[in-house]
PDB file of C-alpha atoms in Angstrom:
ATOM      1  CA  UNK A   1      74.499 -56.798  17.156  1.00  0.00           C
ATOM      2  CA  UNK A   2      75.175 -59.255  20.144  1.00  0.00           C
ATOM      3  CA  UNK A   3      75.161 -56.924  23.117  1.00  0.00           C
ATOM      4  CA  UNK A   4      76.210 -59.699  25.547  1.00  0.00           C
ATOM      5  CA  UNK A   5      79.529 -60.580  23.476  1.00  0.00           C
ATOM      6  CA  UNK A   6      80.109 -56.803  23.149  1.00  0.00           C
ATOM      7  CA  UNK A   7      79.830 -56.415  26.996  1.00  0.00           C
ATOM      8  CA  UNK A   8      82.047 -59.160  27.750  1.00  0.00           C
ATOM      9  CA  UNK A   9      84.635 -58.169  24.962  1.00  0.00           C
ATOM     10  CA  UNK A  10      84.965 -54.332  26.082  1.00  0.00           C
ATOM     11  CA  UNK A  11      84.019 -54.722  29.711  1.00  0.00           C
ATOM     12  CA  UNK A  12      81.012 -52.603  29.390  1.00  0.00           C
ATOM     13  CA  UNK A  13      79.184 -51.303  32.432  1.00  0.00           C
ATOM     14  CA  UNK A  14      75.356 -50.851  32.708  1.00  0.00           C
ATOM     15  CA  UNK A  15      74.822 -47.736  31.418  1.00  0.00           C
ATOM     16  CA  UNK A  16      77.333 -48.281  28.271  1.00  0.00           C
ATOM     17  CA  UNK A  17      74.782 -51.622  27.877  1.00  0.00           C
ATOM     18  CA  UNK A  18      71.701 -49.573  28.032  1.00  0.00           C
ATOM     19  CA  UNK A  19      73.147 -47.025  25.434  1.00  0.00           C
ATOM     20  CA  UNK A  20      74.014 -50.061  23.138  1.00  0.00           C
ATOM     21  CA  UNK A  21      70.505 -51.462  23.534  1.00  0.00           C
ATOM     22  CA  UNK A  22      69.270 -47.939  22.384  1.00  0.00           C
ATOM     23  CA  UNK A  23      71.444 -48.010  19.446  1.00  0.00           C
ATOM     24  CA  UNK A  24      70.451 -51.501  18.608  1.00  0.00           C
ATOM     25  CA  UNK A  25      66.656 -50.304  18.742  1.00  0.00           C
ATOM     26  CA  UNK A  26      67.200 -47.338  16.823  1.00  0.00           C
ATOM     27  CA  UNK A  27      69.585 -48.879  14.455  1.00  0.00           C
ATOM     28  CA  UNK A  28      67.742 -47.778  11.229  1.00  0.00           C
ATOM     29  CA  UNK A  29      67.555 -43.996  12.470  1.00  0.00           C
ATOM     30  CA  UNK A  30      71.074 -43.880  13.591  1.00  0.00           C
ATOM     31  CA  UNK A  31      72.338 -41.248  11.099  1.00  0.00           C
ATOM     32  CA  UNK A  32      69.756 -38.862  12.252  1.00  0.00           C
ATOM     33  CA  UNK A  33      70.250 -39.039  16.031  1.00  0.00           C
ATOM     34  CA  UNK A  34      72.537 -36.502  17.333  1.00  0.00           C
ATOM     35  CA  UNK A  35      75.135 -37.061  20.195  1.00  0.00           C
ATOM     36  CA  UNK A  36      72.974 -34.800  22.337  1.00  0.00           C
ATOM     37  CA  UNK A  37      69.601 -36.576  21.466  1.00  0.00           C
ATOM     38  CA  UNK A  38      71.376 -39.975  22.240  1.00  0.00           C
ATOM     39  CA  UNK A  39      72.562 -38.630  25.632  1.00  0.00           C
ATOM     40  CA  UNK A  40      69.103 -36.987  26.447  1.00  0.00           C
ATOM     41  CA  UNK A  41      67.274 -40.256  25.530  1.00  0.00           C
ATOM     42  CA  UNK A  42      69.568 -42.293  27.751  1.00  0.00           C
ATOM     43  CA  UNK A  43      69.704 -39.852  30.689  1.00  0.00           C
ATOM     44  CA  UNK A  44      73.242 -39.388  30.463  1.00  0.00           C
ATOM     45  CA  UNK A  45      75.962 -36.887  29.260  1.00  0.00           C
ATOM     46  CA  UNK A  46      77.533 -36.561  25.864  1.00  0.00           C
ATOM     47  CA  UNK A  47      80.912 -37.245  27.807  1.00  0.00           C
ATOM     48  CA  UNK A  48      79.398 -40.691  28.763  1.00  0.00           C
ATOM     49  CA  UNK A  49      78.721 -41.464  24.994  1.00  0.00           C
ATOM     50  CA  UNK A  50      82.135 -40.481  24.038  1.00  0.00           C
ATOM     51  CA  UNK A  51      83.662 -42.462  26.646  1.00  0.00           C
ATOM     52  CA  UNK A  52      81.734 -45.607  24.925  1.00  0.00           C
ATOM     53  CA  UNK A  53      82.954 -44.484  21.336  1.00  0.00           C
ATOM     54  CA  UNK A  54      86.602 -44.756  22.806  1.00  0.00           C
ATOM     55  CA  UNK A  55      86.119 -47.797  24.742  1.00  0.00           C
ATOM     56  CA  UNK A  56      84.784 -49.473  21.455  1.00  0.00           C
ATOM     57  CA  UNK A  57      87.860 -48.132  19.677  1.00  0.00           C
ATOM     58  CA  UNK A  58      86.029 -45.934  17.403  1.00  0.00           C
ATOM     59  CA  UNK A  59      87.515 -42.530  16.571  1.00  0.00           C
ATOM     60  CA  UNK A  60      84.413 -40.393  17.752  1.00  0.00           C
ATOM     61  CA  UNK A  61      80.803 -40.438  17.668  1.00  0.00           C
ATOM     62  CA  UNK A  62      80.354 -40.185  14.076  1.00  0.00           C
ATOM     63  CA  UNK A  63      82.822 -42.926  13.378  1.00  0.00           C
ATOM     64  CA  UNK A  64      80.627 -45.239  15.693  1.00  0.00           C
ATOM     65  CA  UNK A  65      77.398 -44.281  13.968  1.00  0.00           C
ATOM     66  CA  UNK A  66      78.899 -44.809  10.749  1.00  0.00           C
ATOM     67  CA  UNK A  67      79.725 -48.677  11.538  1.00  0.00           C
ATOM     68  CA  UNK A  68      76.894 -49.216  13.686  1.00  0.00           C
ATOM     69  CA  UNK A  69      74.381 -48.221  10.948  1.00  0.00           C
ATOM     70  CA  UNK A  70      76.026 -50.281   8.411  1.00  0.00           C
ATOM     71  CA  UNK A  71      74.721 -53.705   7.314  1.00  0.00           C
ATOM     72  CA  UNK A  72      77.797 -55.007   6.088  1.00  0.00           C
ATOM     73  CA  UNK A  73      78.616 -58.475   7.556  1.00  0.00           C
ATOM     74  CA  UNK A  74      82.101 -60.238   8.402  1.00  0.00           C
ATOM     75  CA  UNK A  75      81.958 -61.345   4.592  1.00  0.00           C
ATOM     76  CA  UNK A  76      84.751 -59.336   3.063  1.00  0.00           C
ATOM     77  CA  UNK A  77      86.920 -61.189   0.765  1.00  0.00           C
ATOM     78  CA  UNK A  78      90.588 -62.200   2.061  1.00  0.00           C
ATOM     79  CA  UNK A  79      93.480 -60.319   0.293  1.00  0.00           C
ATOM     80  CA  UNK A  80      94.912 -62.370  -2.281  1.00  0.00           C
ATOM     81  CA  UNK A  81      97.073 -65.367  -0.565  1.00  0.00           C
ATOM     82  CA  UNK A  82      99.896 -64.766  -3.094  1.00  0.00           C
ATOM     83  CA  UNK A  83     100.911 -61.492  -1.217  1.00  0.00           C
ATOM     84  CA  UNK A  84     101.868 -63.287   1.659  1.00  0.00           C
ATOM     85  CA  UNK A  85     103.860 -66.393  -0.071  1.00  0.00           C
ATOM     86  CA  UNK A  86     107.138 -65.050  -0.265  1.00  0.00           C
ATOM     87  CA  UNK A  87     107.476 -64.296   3.552  1.00  0.00           C
ATOM     88  CA  UNK A  88     105.459 -67.299   4.204  1.00  0.00           C
ATOM     89  CA  UNK A  89     108.109 -69.531   2.355  1.00  0.00           C
ATOM     90  CA  UNK A  90     111.030 -67.942   4.247  1.00  0.00           C
ATOM     91  CA  UNK A  91     109.640 -68.504   7.441  1.00  0.00           C
ATOM     92  CA  UNK A  92     108.933 -72.119   6.921  1.00  0.00           C
ATOM     93  CA  UNK A  93     112.292 -72.907   5.376  1.00  0.00           C
ATOM     94  CA  UNK A  94     113.674 -70.723   8.241  1.00  0.00           C
ATOM     95  CA  UNK A  95     112.011 -72.720  10.622  1.00  0.00           C
ATOM     96  CA  UNK A  96     111.885 -76.590   9.123  1.00  0.00           C
ATOM     97  CA  UNK A  97     113.775 -77.940  12.289  1.00  0.00           C
ATOM     98  CA  UNK A  98     111.890 -75.639  14.846  1.00  0.00           C
ATOM     99  CA  UNK A  99     109.311 -76.708  17.146  1.00  0.00           C
ATOM    100  CA  UNK A 100     106.066 -74.847  15.689  1.00  0.00           C
ATOM    101  CA  UNK A 101     103.162 -73.850  18.285  1.00  0.00           C
ATOM    102  CA  UNK A 102      99.746 -73.473  16.477  1.00  0.00           C
ATOM    103  CA  UNK A 103      97.508 -71.618  18.956  1.00  0.00           C
ATOM    104  CA  UNK A 104      93.783 -70.531  18.831  1.00  0.00           C
ATOM    105  CA  UNK A 105      90.912 -70.127  21.235  1.00  0.00           C
ATOM    106  CA  UNK A 106      86.972 -70.693  21.002  1.00  0.00           C
ATOM    107  CA  UNK A 107      86.332 -71.846  17.268  1.00  0.00           C
ATOM    108  CA  UNK A 108      89.997 -70.982  16.513  1.00  0.00           C
ATOM    109  CA  UNK A 109      91.153 -73.939  18.513  1.00  0.00           C
ATOM    110  CA  UNK A 110      90.079 -76.849  15.972  1.00  0.00           C
ATOM    111  CA  UNK A 111      91.523 -74.833  13.297  1.00  0.00           C
ATOM    112  CA  UNK A 112      94.743 -74.546  14.978  1.00  0.00           C
ATOM    113  CA  UNK A 113      94.496 -78.322  15.767  1.00  0.00           C
ATOM    114  CA  UNK A 114      94.130 -79.088  11.938  1.00  0.00           C
ATOM    115  CA  UNK A 115      97.035 -76.530  10.831  1.00  0.00           C
ATOM    116  CA  UNK A 116      99.011 -78.488  13.418  1.00  0.00           C
ATOM    117  CA  UNK A 117      98.355 -81.836  12.252  1.00  0.00           C
ATOM    118  CA  UNK A 118      99.008 -80.729   8.470  1.00  0.00           C
ATOM    119  CA  UNK A 119     102.444 -79.563   9.374  1.00  0.00           C
ATOM    120  CA  UNK A 120     103.420 -82.613  11.434  1.00  0.00           C
ATOM    121  CA  UNK A 121     102.162 -84.847   8.128  1.00  0.00           C
ATOM    122  CA  UNK A 122     104.649 -82.860   6.252  1.00  0.00           C
ATOM    123  CA  UNK A 123     107.737 -83.241   8.382  1.00  0.00           C
ATOM    124  CA  UNK A 124     107.290 -80.402  10.559  1.00  0.00           C
ATOM    125  CA  UNK A 125     107.225 -80.760  14.534  1.00  0.00           C
ATOM    126  CA  UNK A 126     104.042 -79.244  15.427  1.00  0.00           C
ATOM    127  CA  UNK A 127     101.842 -78.876  18.526  1.00  0.00           C
ATOM    128  CA  UNK A 128      98.567 -77.071  19.406  1.00  0.00           C
ATOM    129  CA  UNK A 129      99.455 -76.384  22.670  1.00  0.00           C
ATOM    130  CA  UNK A 130     101.043 -73.473  24.179  1.00  0.00           C
ATOM    131  CA  UNK A 131     103.633 -74.205  26.972  1.00  0.00           C
ATOM    132  CA  UNK A 132     104.833 -70.512  27.856  1.00  0.00           C
ATOM    133  CA  UNK A 133     108.517 -72.037  28.603  1.00  0.00           C
ATOM    134  CA  UNK A 134     108.863 -72.528  24.727  1.00  0.00           C
ATOM    135  CA  UNK A 135     108.449 -68.697  24.414  1.00  0.00           C
ATOM    136  CA  UNK A 136     111.365 -67.795  26.603  1.00  0.00           C
ATOM    137  CA  UNK A 137     114.289 -65.968  24.772  1.00  0.00           C
ATOM    138  CA  UNK A 138     116.600 -68.761  25.091  1.00  0.00           C
ATOM    139  CA  UNK A 139     114.406 -70.497  22.380  1.00  0.00           C
ATOM    140  CA  UNK A 140     114.092 -67.674  19.843  1.00  0.00           C
ATOM    141  CA  UNK A 141     115.753 -69.717  17.123  1.00  0.00           C
ATOM    142  CA  UNK A 142     114.234 -72.886  17.879  1.00  0.00           C
ATOM    143  CA  UNK A 143     110.429 -71.891  18.259  1.00  0.00           C
ATOM    144  CA  UNK A 144     107.824 -70.440  15.806  1.00  0.00           C
ATOM    145  CA  UNK A 145     104.530 -69.373  16.594  1.00  0.00           C
ATOM    146  CA  UNK A 146     101.287 -69.250  14.379  1.00  0.00           C
ATOM    147  CA  UNK A 147      98.008 -67.741  16.160  1.00  0.00           C
ATOM    148  CA  UNK A 148      94.764 -67.910  14.738  1.00  0.00           C
ATOM    149  CA  UNK A 149      91.766 -65.216  15.860  1.00  0.00           C
ATOM    150  CA  UNK A 150      89.246 -63.479  14.107  1.00  0.00           C
ATOM    151  CA  UNK A 151      89.094 -60.656  16.690  1.00  0.00           C
ATOM    152  CA  UNK A 152      92.585 -60.166  17.412  1.00  0.00           C
ATOM    153  CA  UNK A 153      91.805 -59.159  20.943  1.00  0.00           C
ATOM    154  CA  UNK A 154      91.545 -61.873  22.910  1.00  0.00           C
ATOM    155  CA  UNK A 155      93.609 -60.934  26.331  1.00  0.00           C
ATOM    156  CA  UNK A 156      95.163 -64.509  26.551  1.00  0.00           C
ATOM    157  CA  UNK A 157      96.212 -64.682  22.969  1.00  0.00           C
ATOM    158  CA  UNK A 158      97.643 -60.914  23.447  1.00  0.00           C
ATOM    159  CA  UNK A 159      99.678 -62.214  26.205  1.00  0.00           C
ATOM    160  CA  UNK A 160     101.061 -65.078  24.224  1.00  0.00           C
ATOM    161  CA  UNK A 161     101.927 -63.092  21.255  1.00  0.00           C
ATOM    162  CA  UNK A 162     103.537 -60.234  23.343  1.00  0.00           C
ATOM    163  CA  UNK A 163     105.675 -62.628  25.096  1.00  0.00           C
ATOM    164  CA  UNK A 164     106.997 -64.129  21.938  1.00  0.00           C
ATOM    165  CA  UNK A 165     107.365 -60.891  20.144  1.00  0.00           C
ATOM    166  CA  UNK A 166     109.676 -59.473  23.206  1.00  0.00           C
ATOM    167  CA  UNK A 167     111.208 -62.720  23.058  1.00  0.00           C
ATOM    168  CA  UNK A 168     112.244 -62.364  19.299  1.00  0.00           C
ATOM    169  CA  UNK A 169     110.410 -65.260  18.308  1.00  0.00           C
ATOM    170  CA  UNK A 170     108.850 -65.267  14.724  1.00  0.00           C
ATOM    171  CA  UNK A 171     105.016 -65.321  14.677  1.00  0.00           C
ATOM    172  CA  UNK A 172     102.534 -65.728  11.933  1.00  0.00           C
ATOM    173  CA  UNK A 173      99.094 -64.495  12.813  1.00  0.00           C
ATOM    174  CA  UNK A 174      95.998 -65.207  10.739  1.00  0.00           C
ATOM    175  CA  UNK A 175      93.026 -62.557  12.040  1.00  0.00           C
ATOM    176  CA  UNK A 176      90.204 -60.456  10.467  1.00  0.00           C
ATOM    177  CA  UNK A 177      91.362 -57.479  12.636  1.00  0.00           C
ATOM    178  CA  UNK A 178      94.544 -55.615  11.134  1.00  0.00           C
ATOM    179  CA  UNK A 179      94.442 -53.136  14.046  1.00  0.00           C
ATOM    180  CA  UNK A 180      94.714 -55.842  16.760  1.00  0.00           C
ATOM    181  CA  UNK A 181      97.852 -55.937  18.868  1.00  0.00           C
ATOM    182  CA  UNK A 182      98.596 -59.571  17.797  1.00  0.00           C
ATOM    183  CA  UNK A 183      98.568 -58.138  14.187  1.00  0.00           C
ATOM    184  CA  UNK A 184     101.056 -55.163  15.288  1.00  0.00           C
ATOM    185  CA  UNK A 185     103.222 -57.672  17.042  1.00  0.00           C
ATOM    186  CA  UNK A 186     103.414 -60.208  14.162  1.00  0.00           C
ATOM    187  CA  UNK A 187     106.362 -60.992  11.828  1.00  0.00           C
ATOM    188  CA  UNK A 188     103.904 -61.949   9.025  1.00  0.00           C
ATOM    189  CA  UNK A 189     100.261 -60.717  10.079  1.00  0.00           C
ATOM    190  CA  UNK A 190      97.758 -62.350   7.521  1.00  0.00           C
ATOM    191  CA  UNK A 191      94.650 -60.485   7.149  1.00  0.00           C
ATOM    192  CA  UNK A 192      91.431 -62.436   6.168  1.00  0.00           C
ATOM    193  CA  UNK A 193      88.217 -60.433   5.510  1.00  0.00           C
ATOM    194  CA  UNK A 194      87.421 -57.758   8.154  1.00  0.00           C
ATOM    195  CA  UNK A 195      86.504 -58.369  11.549  1.00  0.00           C
ATOM    196  CA  UNK A 196      83.524 -56.205  13.034  1.00  0.00           C
ATOM    197  CA  UNK A 197      82.569 -57.133  16.886  1.00  0.00           C
ATOM    198  CA  UNK A 198      78.977 -55.439  16.324  1.00  0.00           C
ATOM    199  CA  UNK A 199      77.842 -58.322  13.606  1.00  0.00           C
ATOM    200  CA  UNK A 200      78.977 -61.073  16.132  1.00  0.00           C
ATOM    201  CA  UNK A 201      75.772 -62.962  15.570  1.00  0.00           C
ATOM    202  CA  UNK A 202      75.649 -66.780  15.337  1.00  0.00           C
ATOM    203  CA  UNK A 203      72.646 -66.484  12.744  1.00  0.00           C
ATOM    204  CA  UNK A 204      75.096 -64.905  10.309  1.00  0.00           C
ATOM    205  CA  UNK A 205      77.529 -66.670   8.075  1.00  0.00           C
ATOM    206  CA  UNK A 206      81.037 -66.289   9.330  1.00  0.00           C
ATOM    207  CA  UNK A 207      83.554 -66.740   6.537  1.00  0.00           C
ATOM    208  CA  UNK A 208      86.547 -66.406   8.522  1.00  0.00           C
ATOM    209  CA  UNK A 209      87.175 -69.891   9.628  1.00  0.00           C
ATOM    210  CA  UNK A 210      86.816 -71.568   6.213  1.00  0.00           C
ATOM    211  CA  UNK A 211      88.964 -68.801   4.513  1.00  0.00           C
ATOM    212  CA  UNK A 212      91.700 -69.547   7.196  1.00  0.00           C
ATOM    213  CA  UNK A 213      91.780 -73.197   6.102  1.00  0.00           C
ATOM    214  CA  UNK A 214      91.938 -72.155   2.402  1.00  0.00           C
ATOM    215  CA  UNK A 215      94.537 -69.787   2.414  1.00  0.00           C
ATOM    216  CA  UNK A 216      96.833 -71.887   4.577  1.00  0.00           C
ATOM    217  CA  UNK A 217      96.357 -74.681   2.476  1.00  0.00           C
ATOM    218  CA  UNK A 218      96.981 -72.668  -0.529  1.00  0.00           C
ATOM    219  CA  UNK A 219     100.349 -71.228   1.027  1.00  0.00           C
ATOM    220  CA  UNK A 220     101.328 -74.705   2.304  1.00  0.00           C
ATOM    221  CA  UNK A 221     100.978 -76.347  -1.186  1.00  0.00           C
ATOM    222  CA  UNK A 222     102.865 -73.445  -2.577  1.00  0.00           C
ATOM    223  CA  UNK A 223     105.707 -73.976  -0.124  1.00  0.00           C
ATOM    224  CA  UNK A 224     106.035 -77.613  -0.617  1.00  0.00           C
ATOM    225  CA  UNK A 225     105.964 -77.268  -4.491  1.00  0.00           C
ATOM    226  CA  UNK A 226     108.926 -74.897  -4.019  1.00  0.00           C
ATOM    227  CA  UNK A 227     110.924 -77.445  -2.534  1.00  0.00           C
ATOM    228  CA  UNK A 228     110.544 -79.809  -5.455  1.00  0.00           C
TER     229      UNK A 228
END
């Protein structure tokens, strides 16, 4: 558990960070720690614990304990790409003459650049830079948005995708978080693995970005083959 990452991601205060440090220290015994015991050990109230659960997007204390006591990392297999193929082909055919914006931040940025270049080499007009003017409602029939985000909960990405959605622009998202807003806004949300912010650790292998490339290449190949 990377507490600095969680602090930034969920805008946690000092008390909430302290509780997470307690949870990390006692991770192996979490299932035996009641909410009252946790509150007592941290010199706080059960209400504060519940507020932390809510901020971390858990349904309650038991849900939080279940997830944080698990040792599962973000290496769950992606859904079979064939499930997304018909809709993917439909969208690429629809937007064969559109300007395609491929956008990602952090580790997703080079993935977005790769996808943009692959699309360009295959005859599409693609770029990996977002110009918000292109997401205006007047471009709804000539702009297509592809977004890559493991977490799906980055504020900047949410703003971009929400703007596109509100202006009736088609969107494909590659994300590990099917509950994220960008997935809900997407025309075609492609879910890869299972994102869990509590296993954000640079020492742990992260299969998401590699799987994005594999699934994109498989989808693109199938689309190109369908044109022959």
